[in-house]
Coordinates of C-alpha atoms in Angstrom, one line a residue:
Chain A
M27 CA -2.9 46.5 -5.3
T28 CA 0.5 46.7 -3.7
T29 CA 3.7 44.7 -4.3
A30 CA 4.9 44.9 -0.7
A31 CA 5.2 41.1 -0.6
A32 CA 7.4 41.0 -3.6
P33 CA 11.1 41.1 -3.0
P34 CA 12.6 44.5 -3.7
Q35 CA 14.1 44.6 -7.1
P36 CA 15.5 47.5 -9.1
R37 CA 12.8 49.0 -11.2
R38 CA 13.6 50.4 -14.6
L39 CA 11.1 51.4 -17.1
Y40 CA 11.8 49.4 -20.2
R41 CA 10.0 47.4 -22.8
P42 CA 10.2 43.6 -22.1
R43 CA 10.7 41.1 -25.0
E44 CA 8.3 38.6 -23.6
H45 CA 4.6 38.8 -22.9
R46 CA 4.2 41.6 -25.5
I47 CA 1.5 42.0 -28.1
V48 CA 2.7 44.9 -30.3
A49 CA 5.9 46.5 -28.8
G50 CA 5.7 45.7 -25.1
V51 CA 4.8 49.1 -23.9
A52 CA 1.8 48.0 -21.9
S53 CA 3.6 45.1 -20.2
G54 CA 6.6 47.3 -19.6
L55 CA 4.4 50.0 -17.8
A56 CA 2.6 47.2 -15.9
R57 CA 5.9 45.8 -14.6
H58 CA 7.0 49.2 -13.6
L59 CA 3.8 50.2 -11.8
G60 CA 3.3 46.9 -10.3
V61 CA -0.1 46.4 -11.7
P62 CA -1.6 43.7 -13.9
V63 CA -0.8 44.1 -17.6
I64 CA -4.4 43.8 -18.5
A65 CA -5.3 46.8 -16.5
V66 CA -2.7 48.9 -18.4
R67 CA -4.0 47.6 -21.7
I68 CA -7.5 48.2 -20.8
S69 CA -6.6 51.9 -19.6
L70 CA -4.8 52.4 -22.9
V71 CA -7.8 51.2 -24.9
V72 CA -10.2 53.4 -22.9
L73 CA -8.0 56.4 -23.3
L74 CA -8.3 55.7 -27.0
G75 CA -11.8 57.0 -26.5
F76 CA -10.5 60.5 -25.5
N77 CA -9.4 61.7 -29.0
A78 CA -7.1 58.7 -29.4
L79 CA -5.2 59.6 -26.3
G80 CA -4.4 56.0 -25.8
L81 CA -2.8 55.6 -29.2
L82 CA -0.8 58.8 -28.6
L83 CA 0.4 57.7 -25.4
Y84 CA 1.4 54.2 -26.7
A85 CA 3.3 55.7 -29.6
A86 CA 5.1 58.2 -27.2
Y87 CA 6.2 55.4 -24.9
W88 CA 7.2 53.2 -27.8
A89 CA 9.5 55.9 -29.0
V90 CA 10.9 56.8 -25.6
L91 CA 11.3 53.5 -23.7
P92 CA 14.4 51.4 -24.2
Q93 CA 13.9 47.7 -25.0
E94 CA 15.0 45.1 -22.6
A95 CA 18.3 43.5 -23.2
R96 CA 18.2 40.3 -25.2
N97 CA 18.0 37.3 -23.1
D98 CA 18.3 33.7 -24.5
E99 CA 15.9 32.3 -22.0
Q100 CA 13.1 34.5 -23.3
H101 CA 11.2 33.7 -26.3
T102 CA 10.5 36.7 -28.4
R103 CA 7.6 35.4 -30.3
R104 CA 5.1 38.3 -30.8
D105 CA 1.5 37.4 -30.7
F106 CA -0.5 39.5 -33.0
A107 CA -3.6 37.4 -32.6
A108 CA -3.9 38.8 -29.1
L109 CA -4.2 42.3 -30.7
V110 CA -7.5 41.5 -32.0
P111 CA -9.6 41.6 -28.7
F112 CA -8.0 44.9 -27.9
A113 CA -8.7 46.3 -31.3
A114 CA -12.2 45.2 -30.9
I115 CA -12.5 46.8 -27.5
G116 CA -10.9 49.9 -28.8
L117 CA -13.3 50.0 -31.7
G118 CA -16.2 49.8 -29.2
V119 CA -14.6 52.5 -27.2
V120 CA -14.1 54.8 -30.2
L121 CA -17.7 54.3 -31.2
L122 CA -18.9 55.1 -27.7
Q123 CA -16.7 58.2 -27.7
A124 CA -18.1 59.2 -31.1
L125 CA -21.6 58.7 -29.6
V126 CA -21.0 60.7 -26.5
F127 CA -19.1 63.6 -27.8
G128 CA -20.0 63.8 -31.4
D129 CA -23.1 63.2 -33.4
Q130 CA -21.6 61.4 -36.4
V131 CA -23.1 58.2 -35.6
A132 CA -26.6 59.2 -34.6
T133 CA -28.7 56.1 -33.6
T134 CA -28.5 53.7 -30.9
V135 CA -27.4 51.1 -33.4
G136 CA -23.8 52.5 -32.8
W137 CA -24.2 51.8 -29.1
M138 CA -25.2 48.3 -29.8
I139 CA -22.4 47.7 -32.2
A140 CA -20.0 49.0 -29.6
V141 CA -21.4 46.6 -27.0
V142 CA -21.0 43.8 -29.4
A143 CA -17.4 44.8 -30.2
V144 CA -16.6 44.9 -26.5
G145 CA -18.2 41.5 -25.9
A146 CA -16.5 39.8 -28.8
G147 CA -13.1 41.3 -27.7
V148 CA -13.6 39.8 -24.3
I149 CA -14.5 36.4 -25.7
W150 CA -11.6 36.4 -28.1
H151 CA -9.1 37.4 -25.4
Q152 CA -10.4 34.6 -23.3
S153 CA -10.2 31.8 -26.0
D154 CA -6.6 32.4 -27.0
P155 CA -4.6 29.7 -25.4
S156 CA -1.3 31.4 -25.6
R157 CA -2.5 34.1 -23.3
R158 CA -2.9 31.5 -20.6
E159 CA 0.6 31.2 -19.3
Q160 CA 0.9 34.9 -19.0
W161 CA -1.8 35.0 -16.4
T162 CA -0.8 31.9 -14.6
D163 CA 2.7 33.0 -14.0
A164 CA 1.4 36.1 -12.3
N165 CA 0.1 33.8 -9.6
G166 CA 1.0 36.0 -6.7
K167 CA -1.7 38.5 -7.3
S168 CA -5.2 38.5 -5.9
G169 CA -8.0 41.0 -5.6
W170 CA -10.8 42.1 -7.9
M171 CA -8.6 42.0 -11.0
A172 CA -7.5 38.5 -10.5
A173 CA -11.1 37.5 -10.1
I174 CA -11.8 38.8 -13.6
V175 CA -8.7 38.1 -15.5
G176 CA -6.9 35.5 -13.5
E177 CA -6.8 32.1 -15.2
T178 CA -7.5 30.3 -12.0
D179 CA -9.9 27.6 -12.9
R180 CA -12.5 26.5 -15.5
R181 CA -15.3 28.0 -13.7
S182 CA -14.0 31.6 -13.9
F183 CA -13.2 30.9 -17.5
M184 CA -16.8 30.0 -18.2
L185 CA -18.0 33.0 -16.2
R186 CA -16.1 35.3 -18.3
F187 CA -17.0 33.5 -21.5
V188 CA -20.7 33.8 -20.7
G189 CA -20.3 37.3 -19.7
G190 CA -18.9 38.2 -23.2
G191 CA -21.5 36.2 -24.8
V192 CA -24.3 38.1 -22.8
L193 CA -22.7 41.4 -24.0
V194 CA -22.8 40.2 -27.6
S195 CA -26.4 39.0 -27.4
I196 CA -27.6 42.2 -25.8
G197 CA -26.1 44.2 -28.6
V198 CA -27.6 41.9 -31.2
I199 CA -31.0 42.0 -29.6
G200 CA -30.8 45.7 -29.3
V201 CA -30.0 46.1 -33.1
V202 CA -32.7 43.8 -34.0
A203 CA -35.3 45.4 -31.7
I204 CA -34.5 48.8 -33.2
Y205 CA -34.8 47.8 -36.9
S206 CA -37.9 45.7 -36.4
P207 CA -41.4 47.2 -36.3
A208 CA -41.8 48.5 -32.8
G209 CA -44.2 47.4 -30.1
S210 CA -45.0 43.8 -31.1
L211 CA -44.0 41.0 -28.9
S212 CA -43.1 38.9 -32.0
S213 CA -40.3 41.3 -32.8
V214 CA -38.8 40.9 -29.4
L215 CA -39.0 37.1 -29.9
N216 CA -37.5 37.6 -33.4
G217 CA -34.8 39.5 -31.7
M218 CA -34.2 36.7 -29.3
I219 CA -33.8 34.2 -32.1
F220 CA -31.5 36.5 -33.9
A221 CA -29.5 36.9 -30.8
L222 CA -29.3 33.1 -30.4
V223 CA -28.2 32.7 -34.0
G224 CA -25.6 35.3 -33.4
L225 CA -24.4 33.6 -30.3
L226 CA -24.3 30.3 -32.2
G227 CA -22.2 31.9 -34.9
V228 CA -19.8 33.2 -32.2
G229 CA -19.8 29.8 -30.7
V230 CA -18.9 28.1 -34.0
V231 CA -16.0 30.6 -34.5
V232 CA -14.7 30.3 -31.0
A233 CA -15.4 26.6 -30.2
P234 CA -12.3 25.2 -31.8
L235 CA -10.1 27.6 -29.8
V236 CA -11.9 26.8 -26.5
W237 CA -11.6 23.1 -27.4
R238 CA -8.0 23.5 -28.1
T239 CA -7.5 25.3 -24.7
F240 CA -9.2 22.5 -22.8
G241 CA -7.2 19.9 -24.7
Q242 CA -4.0 21.7 -23.8
L243 CA -5.1 21.8 -20.2
R244 CA -5.9 18.1 -20.2
A245 CA -2.7 17.0 -21.9
E246 CA -0.8 19.2 -19.5
R247 CA -2.4 17.6 -16.5
E248 CA -2.0 14.1 -17.8
G249 CA 1.6 14.8 -18.5
R250 CA 2.1 16.0 -15.0
I251 CA 0.4 13.0 -13.4
R252 CA 2.6 10.6 -15.5
E253 CA 5.7 12.5 -14.5
Q254 CA 4.7 12.4 -10.8
E255 CA 4.1 8.6 -11.0
R256 CA 7.5 8.1 -12.6
A257 CA 9.2 10.3 -10.0
E258 CA 7.5 8.1 -7.3
V259 CA 8.7 4.9 -8.8
A260 CA 12.2 6.2 -9.3
A261 CA 12.3 7.6 -5.8
M262 CA 11.2 4.2 -4.4
I263 CA 13.8 2.2 -6.5
H264 CA 16.5 4.8 -5.5
D265 CA 15.6 4.5 -1.8
Q266 CA 15.2 0.9 -1.5
V267 CA 16.4 -1.3 -4.4
L268 CA 19.6 0.5 -5.2
H269 CA 20.6 0.7 -1.5
T270 CA 19.8 -3.0 -1.0
L271 CA 21.9 -3.9 -4.2
A272 CA 24.8 -1.9 -2.9
L273 CA 24.6 -3.6 0.5
I274 CA 24.4 -7.0 -1.3
Q275 CA 27.5 -6.2 -3.2
R276 CA 29.3 -5.2 -0.1
N277 CA 28.2 -8.3 1.9
S278 CA 28.5 -10.8 -1.0
A279 CA 30.8 -13.2 1.1
D280 CA 28.1 -13.4 3.8
I281 CA 25.3 -15.7 2.3
K282 CA 23.1 -15.3 5.2
E283 CA 23.1 -11.5 5.2
V284 CA 22.6 -11.4 1.5
Q285 CA 19.6 -13.6 1.8
R286 CA 18.2 -11.5 4.6
L287 CA 18.6 -8.4 2.5
A288 CA 17.2 -9.9 -0.7
R289 CA 14.2 -11.3 1.3
G290 CA 13.5 -8.0 3.0
Q291 CA 13.7 -6.1 -0.3
E292 CA 11.5 -8.7 -2.1
R293 CA 8.8 -8.3 0.5
S294 CA 8.7 -4.6 0.6
L295 CA 8.6 -4.6 -3.4
R296 CA 5.8 -7.2 -3.3
N297 CA 3.8 -5.0 -0.8
W298 CA 4.4 -2.1 -2.9
L299 CA 3.2 -3.7 -6.1
Y300 CA 0.4 -5.9 -5.0
K301 CA -0.9 -5.1 -1.6
P302 CA -3.3 -2.3 -0.5
T303 CA -1.7 -1.1 2.8
A304 CA -3.5 -1.8 6.0
S305 CA -2.6 -0.7 9.4
P306 CA -1.3 -3.6 11.5
T307 CA -2.9 -2.2 14.6
E308 CA -6.4 -2.5 13.0
R309 CA -6.4 -5.7 10.8
F310 CA -5.5 -9.2 11.8
S311 CA -3.9 -10.2 8.6
A312 CA -1.7 -7.0 8.5
A313 CA -0.6 -7.7 12.0
L314 CA 0.3 -11.2 11.3
E315 CA 2.2 -10.2 8.2
Q316 CA 4.0 -7.6 10.1
A317 CA 5.1 -10.1 12.8
A318 CA 6.2 -12.5 10.0
A319 CA 8.3 -9.8 8.3
E320 CA 10.0 -8.9 11.6
V321 CA 11.0 -12.5 12.2
E322 CA 12.2 -12.8 8.6
D323 CA 14.4 -9.8 9.1
T324 CA 15.6 -10.7 12.5
Y325 CA 16.5 -14.3 11.9
A326 CA 17.2 -14.5 8.1
I327 CA 14.6 -17.2 7.4
S328 CA 11.7 -17.0 5.1
V329 CA 8.1 -17.2 6.5
E330 CA 5.5 -18.4 4.0
A331 CA 2.5 -16.5 5.2
V332 CA -0.9 -17.4 4.1
V333 CA -3.9 -15.7 5.7
V334 CA -7.5 -16.6 4.7
G335 CA -10.0 -13.9 5.6
D336 CA -9.5 -10.9 7.8
T337 CA -10.9 -9.4 10.9
Q338 CA -10.6 -6.4 13.2
C339 CA -8.0 -6.4 15.8
D340 CA -8.8 -6.1 19.3
E341 CA -6.9 -7.1 22.6
R342 CA -7.5 -10.8 22.3
V343 CA -6.6 -10.9 18.6
A344 CA -3.4 -9.0 19.4
A345 CA -2.5 -11.7 22.0
L346 CA -3.1 -14.3 19.2
V347 CA -0.8 -12.5 17.0
A348 CA 1.8 -12.2 19.7
A349 CA 1.7 -15.9 20.5
A350 CA 2.1 -16.7 16.7
R351 CA 5.1 -14.4 16.6
E352 CA 6.6 -16.3 19.5
A353 CA 6.0 -19.6 17.7
L354 CA 7.7 -18.1 14.6
V355 CA 10.7 -17.0 16.8
N356 CA 11.0 -20.4 18.3
A357 CA 10.9 -22.0 14.9
A358 CA 13.5 -19.6 13.6
R359 CA 15.9 -20.1 16.5
H360 CA 15.6 -23.7 17.3
A361 CA 14.4 -25.6 14.2
G362 CA 17.4 -25.0 12.1
V363 CA 15.5 -24.6 8.9
Q364 CA 15.1 -21.9 6.2
T365 CA 11.5 -21.8 5.7
V366 CA 8.6 -21.6 8.2
S367 CA 5.0 -21.9 7.2
L368 CA 2.5 -19.6 8.8
Y369 CA -1.2 -20.3 8.1
A370 CA -4.1 -18.3 9.5
E371 CA -7.8 -18.7 8.9
V372 CA -10.7 -16.5 9.9
E373 CA -13.8 -18.5 10.5
P374 CA -17.2 -17.3 11.6
D375 CA -16.7 -18.7 15.1
E376 CA -13.0 -18.9 15.6
L377 CA -9.6 -17.7 14.5
S378 CA -6.9 -20.2 14.0
V379 CA -3.2 -19.8 13.3
F380 CA -0.8 -22.7 12.4
V381 CA 3.0 -22.3 12.5
R382 CA 4.8 -25.2 11.1
D383 CA 8.4 -26.1 10.4
R384 CA 10.2 -29.2 9.1
G385 CA 13.1 -28.8 11.5
A386 CA 14.6 -30.6 14.4
G387 CA 11.6 -30.8 16.6
F388 CA 11.6 -31.5 20.4
E389 CA 10.0 -33.4 23.2
L390 CA 7.5 -30.9 25.1
S391 CA 8.0 -33.0 28.2
G392 CA 11.8 -32.5 27.9
V393 CA 11.6 -28.7 28.1
A394 CA 12.9 -27.4 31.4
E395 CA 10.5 -25.8 33.8
T396 CA 12.6 -22.8 33.8
R397 CA 12.1 -22.0 30.1
H398 CA 9.1 -19.8 29.7
G399 CA 9.0 -19.2 26.0
V400 CA 6.5 -21.9 25.1
R401 CA 4.6 -22.1 28.4
G402 CA 4.3 -18.5 29.1
S403 CA 4.2 -16.8 25.8
I404 CA 2.4 -19.3 23.9
I405 CA 0.2 -21.7 25.9
G406 CA -0.3 -19.3 28.9
R407 CA -1.1 -16.3 26.9
M408 CA -3.7 -18.2 24.8
Q409 CA -5.3 -19.6 27.9
R410 CA -5.4 -16.1 29.5
H411 CA -7.4 -14.9 26.5
G412 CA -9.9 -17.8 26.3
G413 CA -8.1 -19.5 23.5
R414 CA -6.2 -22.8 23.1
A415 CA -2.5 -23.7 22.1
E416 CA -1.5 -27.0 21.0
I417 CA 2.0 -28.1 20.1
R418 CA 2.8 -31.2 18.2
S419 CA 6.4 -32.0 17.8
G420 CA 8.7 -34.9 17.7
V421 CA 12.4 -35.2 17.4
G422 CA 13.1 -35.1 13.7
N423 CA 9.5 -34.5 12.5
G424 CA 9.4 -30.8 12.8
T425 CA 7.0 -28.8 14.9
E426 CA 3.6 -27.5 14.4
V427 CA 2.0 -25.0 16.7
R428 CA -1.8 -24.7 16.5
L429 CA -3.4 -21.7 18.1
T430 CA -7.2 -21.2 18.2
L431 CA -9.1 -18.4 19.5
P432 CA -13.0 -18.5 19.7
V433 CA -14.6 -15.3 18.4
S434 CA -15.6 -13.2 21.4
R435 CA -19.0 -14.2 22.7
E436 CA -19.3 -11.0 24.7
S437 CA -19.4 -8.8 21.7
V438 CA -22.0 -10.9 20.1
T439 CA -24.3 -10.9 23.2
A440 CA -23.6 -7.2 23.7
G441 CA -24.7 -6.5 20.2
K442 CA -27.9 -8.5 20.7
E443 CA -28.7 -6.7 24.0
S444 CA -28.2 -3.3 22.4
A445 CA -30.4 -4.3 19.5
R446 CA -33.2 -5.3 21.9
Chain B
M17 CA 1.0 -36.6 -34.2
T18 CA 3.9 -37.4 -32.0
E19 CA 4.1 -40.5 -29.9
P20 CA 1.7 -40.9 -27.0
V21 CA 2.6 -39.8 -23.6
T22 CA 4.7 -42.9 -22.8
Q23 CA 8.0 -41.3 -22.7
S24 CA 9.2 -43.2 -19.8
A25 CA 12.3 -44.2 -21.8
G26 CA 13.1 -40.8 -22.8
R27 CA 13.1 -37.9 -20.4
L28 CA 10.5 -35.4 -19.8
T29 CA 10.4 -32.6 -22.4
V30 CA 10.1 -29.1 -21.1
F31 CA 9.6 -25.8 -22.9
L32 CA 10.6 -22.4 -21.3
V33 CA 8.5 -19.2 -21.9
D34 CA 9.9 -16.1 -20.2
D35 CA 10.9 -12.8 -21.5
H36 CA 14.1 -12.6 -19.3
A37 CA 17.1 -14.3 -21.0
M38 CA 19.0 -14.6 -17.8
F39 CA 16.1 -16.3 -16.1
R40 CA 15.7 -18.7 -18.9
A41 CA 19.5 -19.6 -18.8
G42 CA 19.3 -20.1 -15.0
V43 CA 16.2 -22.4 -15.2
R44 CA 17.7 -24.4 -18.1
A45 CA 20.9 -24.9 -16.2
E46 CA 19.1 -26.0 -13.0
L47 CA 16.5 -28.1 -14.7
G48 CA 18.8 -29.7 -17.3
Q49 CA 19.9 -32.4 -14.8
H50 CA 16.3 -33.7 -14.3
V51 CA 14.4 -33.0 -17.4
E52 CA 15.1 -32.3 -21.2
V53 CA 14.7 -28.7 -22.0
V54 CA 13.7 -28.7 -25.6
G55 CA 13.2 -25.1 -26.4
E56 CA 12.5 -21.6 -25.2
A57 CA 10.7 -18.5 -26.2
S58 CA 10.8 -14.9 -25.2
T59 CA 7.6 -13.5 -26.8
V60 CA 4.0 -14.7 -27.0
A61 CA 4.0 -15.1 -30.7
E62 CA 7.2 -17.1 -30.7
A63 CA 6.1 -19.2 -28.0
I64 CA 2.8 -20.1 -29.7
S65 CA 4.4 -21.0 -32.9
R66 CA 7.2 -23.1 -31.4
I67 CA 5.2 -24.9 -28.8
G68 CA 2.9 -26.0 -31.5
A69 CA 5.7 -27.3 -33.5
I70 CA 7.6 -29.1 -30.7
Q71 CA 4.8 -30.3 -28.6
P72 CA 6.7 -30.7 -25.4
D73 CA 5.2 -32.4 -22.2
V74 CA 5.2 -29.4 -20.1
V75 CA 5.5 -25.7 -20.7
L76 CA 7.0 -23.5 -17.9
L77 CA 5.1 -20.2 -18.5
D78 CA 5.8 -16.8 -17.3
V79 CA 2.7 -14.7 -16.3
H80 CA 3.8 -11.2 -17.1
M81 CA 5.0 -10.7 -20.5
P82 CA 4.3 -8.1 -23.2
D83 CA 1.6 -8.9 -25.8
G84 CA -0.9 -10.5 -23.4
G85 CA 1.3 -12.6 -21.2
G86 CA 1.2 -16.1 -20.3
R87 CA -2.4 -16.3 -20.5
A88 CA -2.5 -15.6 -24.2
V89 CA 0.0 -18.5 -24.9
L90 CA -2.1 -20.8 -22.7
E91 CA -5.4 -20.0 -24.3
S92 CA -4.0 -20.3 -27.8
I93 CA -2.1 -23.6 -27.3
R94 CA -4.9 -25.3 -25.4
R95 CA -7.2 -24.8 -28.3
T96 CA -4.9 -26.6 -30.7
H97 CA -2.9 -28.9 -28.5
P98 CA -4.9 -29.8 -25.4
Q99 CA -2.4 -32.5 -24.2
V100 CA 0.3 -30.0 -23.5
K101 CA 0.5 -29.1 -19.8
F102 CA 1.3 -25.9 -18.3
L103 CA 3.0 -24.9 -15.1
A104 CA 2.9 -21.2 -14.4
L105 CA 6.3 -19.7 -13.1
S106 CA 6.0 -16.2 -11.9
V107 CA 7.5 -13.7 -9.7
S108 CA 4.1 -12.5 -8.9
D109 CA 1.9 -14.2 -6.2
A110 CA -0.9 -11.8 -6.6
A111 CA -4.3 -13.6 -6.1
E112 CA -5.6 -12.4 -9.5
D113 CA -2.6 -13.6 -11.4
V114 CA -2.6 -17.0 -9.8
I115 CA -6.4 -17.6 -10.0
G116 CA -6.4 -16.1 -13.5
L117 CA -3.8 -18.6 -14.9
I118 CA -5.5 -21.5 -13.2
R119 CA -8.8 -20.6 -14.6
A120 CA -7.3 -20.4 -18.0
G121 CA -6.1 -24.0 -17.6
A122 CA -2.7 -24.0 -16.0
R123 CA -2.0 -27.3 -14.0
G124 CA -0.1 -25.5 -11.4
Y125 CA 1.5 -22.2 -10.1
V126 CA 4.8 -21.8 -8.5
T127 CA 6.7 -18.6 -7.7
K128 CA 10.2 -17.9 -9.0
T129 CA 11.8 -18.2 -5.5
I130 CA 11.1 -21.9 -5.6
S131 CA 14.2 -24.2 -5.2
P132 CA 15.4 -26.1 -8.2
D133 CA 14.6 -29.4 -6.7
E134 CA 11.2 -28.3 -5.9
L135 CA 10.8 -27.0 -9.5
A136 CA 11.8 -30.3 -11.0
A137 CA 9.4 -32.2 -8.7
A138 CA 6.6 -29.8 -9.6
V139 CA 7.3 -30.3 -13.3
R140 CA 7.2 -34.1 -12.9
R141 CA 3.9 -33.9 -11.0
V142 CA 2.4 -31.7 -13.7
A143 CA 3.6 -34.1 -16.5
D144 CA 1.9 -37.0 -14.6
G145 CA -1.4 -35.1 -14.7
D146 CA -1.4 -34.0 -11.2
A147 CA -1.9 -30.5 -9.9
V148 CA 0.7 -28.5 -8.1
F149 CA -0.6 -26.3 -5.3
S150 CA 1.6 -24.1 -3.3
P151 CA 0.5 -23.2 0.2
R152 CA -0.2 -19.7 -1.0
L153 CA -2.4 -21.1 -3.9
A154 CA -4.3 -23.1 -1.5
G155 CA -4.9 -20.1 0.6
F156 CA -6.2 -18.1 -2.3
V157 CA -8.5 -20.9 -3.3
L158 CA -9.9 -21.1 0.3
D159 CA -10.2 -17.4 0.4
A160 CA -12.1 -17.4 -2.9
F161 CA -14.5 -20.2 -2.0
A162 CA -14.8 -19.5 1.7
S163 CA -16.8 -17.1 3.9
R164 CA -20.1 -17.4 2.0
P165 CA -22.3 -19.1 4.6
D166 CA -25.7 -18.3 3.2
V167 CA -25.4 -17.9 -0.5
P168 CA -27.8 -19.9 -2.5
V169 CA -25.9 -21.6 -5.1
A170 CA -27.5 -23.0 -8.2
D171 CA -25.4 -26.1 -8.7
P172 CA -23.9 -26.9 -5.3
E173 CA -21.9 -29.9 -6.6
L174 CA -20.0 -27.9 -9.0
D175 CA -19.5 -24.8 -7.0
Q176 CA -18.9 -25.8 -3.5
L177 CA -15.9 -27.4 -2.2
T178 CA -16.5 -30.5 -0.2
N179 CA -15.4 -30.6 3.4
R180 CA -12.8 -33.1 2.5
E181 CA -11.4 -30.9 -0.3
R182 CA -11.4 -28.0 2.1
E183 CA -9.5 -30.0 4.7
V184 CA -6.9 -31.1 2.1
L185 CA -6.5 -27.5 1.0
R186 CA -6.2 -26.3 4.5
L187 CA -3.5 -28.7 5.3
L188 CA -1.7 -27.7 2.0
A189 CA -1.8 -24.2 3.1
R190 CA -0.4 -25.0 6.4
G191 CA 2.7 -26.3 4.7
Y192 CA 2.0 -30.0 4.6
A193 CA 3.3 -32.2 1.7
Y194 CA 0.8 -34.6 -0.1
K195 CA 2.4 -37.6 1.8
E196 CA 1.8 -35.8 5.2
I197 CA -1.7 -34.9 4.3
A198 CA -2.4 -38.5 3.5
K199 CA -1.0 -39.5 6.8
E200 CA -2.9 -36.9 8.7
L201 CA -6.3 -37.7 7.2
Y202 CA -5.8 -41.4 7.0
I203 CA -6.3 -41.6 3.3
S204 CA -3.9 -42.6 0.3
I205 CA -1.8 -40.1 -1.5
K206 CA -3.7 -41.0 -4.6
T207 CA -6.8 -39.7 -2.9
V208 CA -5.2 -36.5 -1.9
E209 CA -4.2 -35.9 -5.4
T210 CA -7.7 -36.6 -6.6
H211 CA -9.1 -34.0 -4.2
V212 CA -6.6 -31.5 -5.4
S213 CA -7.3 -32.2 -9.0
N214 CA -11.1 -31.8 -8.2
V215 CA -10.4 -28.4 -6.6
L216 CA -8.6 -27.3 -9.7
R217 CA -11.4 -28.6 -11.9
K218 CA -13.9 -26.6 -9.9
L219 CA -12.0 -23.5 -10.2
Q220 CA -12.0 -23.6 -13.9
M221 CA -15.6 -24.7 -14.3
S222 CA -17.3 -22.5 -11.8
N223 CA -20.2 -20.7 -13.3
R224 CA -20.6 -17.2 -14.1
Y225 CA -22.2 -16.2 -10.8
E226 CA -19.1 -17.6 -9.0
L227 CA -16.7 -15.9 -11.2
S228 CA -18.4 -12.4 -11.1
R229 CA -18.7 -12.6 -7.4
W230 CA -15.0 -13.5 -7.0
A231 CA -14.0 -10.7 -9.3
A232 CA -16.3 -8.2 -7.4
D233 CA -14.9 -9.2 -4.1
R234 CA -11.4 -8.3 -5.4
R235 CA -12.5 -5.2 -7.1
L236 CA -11.4 -6.6 -10.5
V237 CA -14.6 -5.4 -12.2

């Protein structure tokens, strides 16, 4: 149990104001020696067994040690309730001592009472909520002591609680077994019943305390979660919304820029509020929406994207998305409109995408041979991947690009063959 | 009782329900040229009492408000004044908000990014008893009804969209106006409107099975 990991700090023996039960002697010693305070307390209590040596030591230290300087941050509330378990354990130890060294208490009943006292002390110490923080802020420690006294989780709590209960019940059974007529099985049974009743009694006494402890833990956790969520929302608003608003203020003369900023912000907020996030490399709809978002951001238009159904992305689907993106870019650059509609539908046998604008329109035959946007990126690309592209446009009537891609036959037949 | 719907002489009366005063002021200013804004409310309770007293032609309804939101207003008013028509106007275009409001009985759903002229047109269409479908809404409906190839449905006429209705919805989702849809499908505008209204009716009247399936698909239950 070393403190090698701890930063070197000047060690002075004094009695701290916080974490004290009576006068702070035990916690002062513990801090000085670098051992858990519970170990010091237990040692003192055990030493009590040797002709009250523990009490003598405690009194001596109390008299000699200086008290820690007053500090506003520390609360000086003293917790007398925490004294009870140590008193109980001490009582047990004194009784044991009396049994071992003297013969004042003659029978084994004394032993049993001692065991009961120690068990009850353990339970009581456990169920006191205010002790909790004391162990949790000693979080650097590990080792056998932490396994027993560390308030790490509910399981160890239960373990210790049950351990105390077993001690108490063993003691009670012992007392009953001694006082009942010896030898019969029914007496042992009676003893068990008494033990159960005893445990029940202890439970009734302790249950509210345990309940309160769990309640506090729960409330604490809920509060932490709420705080985390609020922090997340605040961070998002700070990172995105406030910056966008600042940019809008700075660019308020440039209407196009303002619209672009507002649209981008709206989209990201919308996604944040309503959409489960999907990776654009995996899902068709996510890929399309990402393409639409890019076009919106680049060309300061709005794309009304509607996607019905969804499917996995593969190479051919990616080509379809790329062609749709090219159609969107064309509409944004040449149609001279503010809004472009994008509609995609996933049907059992084919995927279809429609990009429509109500802009200037053009004659397909009038497009120069040297322009590759429509021929190469849309029609050619769709043909290469086994799909079809159709462009309907007329001067003044807007443009609609229809892209269809049959669902891959190969994957279907491959699936059938492997099933065979 | 107020006068019957023949308010052709007077202008359309519109009531605003929204918990943001700024937004109400903006809508009032924009819509004021086209229709008569007869009142506004910022809370559910206020809206219910005032709409009941004024009985406007159309209520522009915000979806997200404290105390139950637009849906509470809609359900309460529809019980007492079934002739009042509702157009939902929300910043949210989440599928559950849209379909939820339509199921409760709204005649249309538009988002707050809509342009003033479009909003005025939408109000007029709702007042005439027609349904207002945005492309997005059409997409949601298709999504909700589609992709169930082999489900045995108890009452196919009620639950299934006809092919024609599906076509109309698909064109709507592609960004076509009613007029353009009519031209595309060689039918009259009136027929397009009938198809759309039928879709809306089916959406409200679908049976429990349909509803629970829809909700389960979206993890709402």
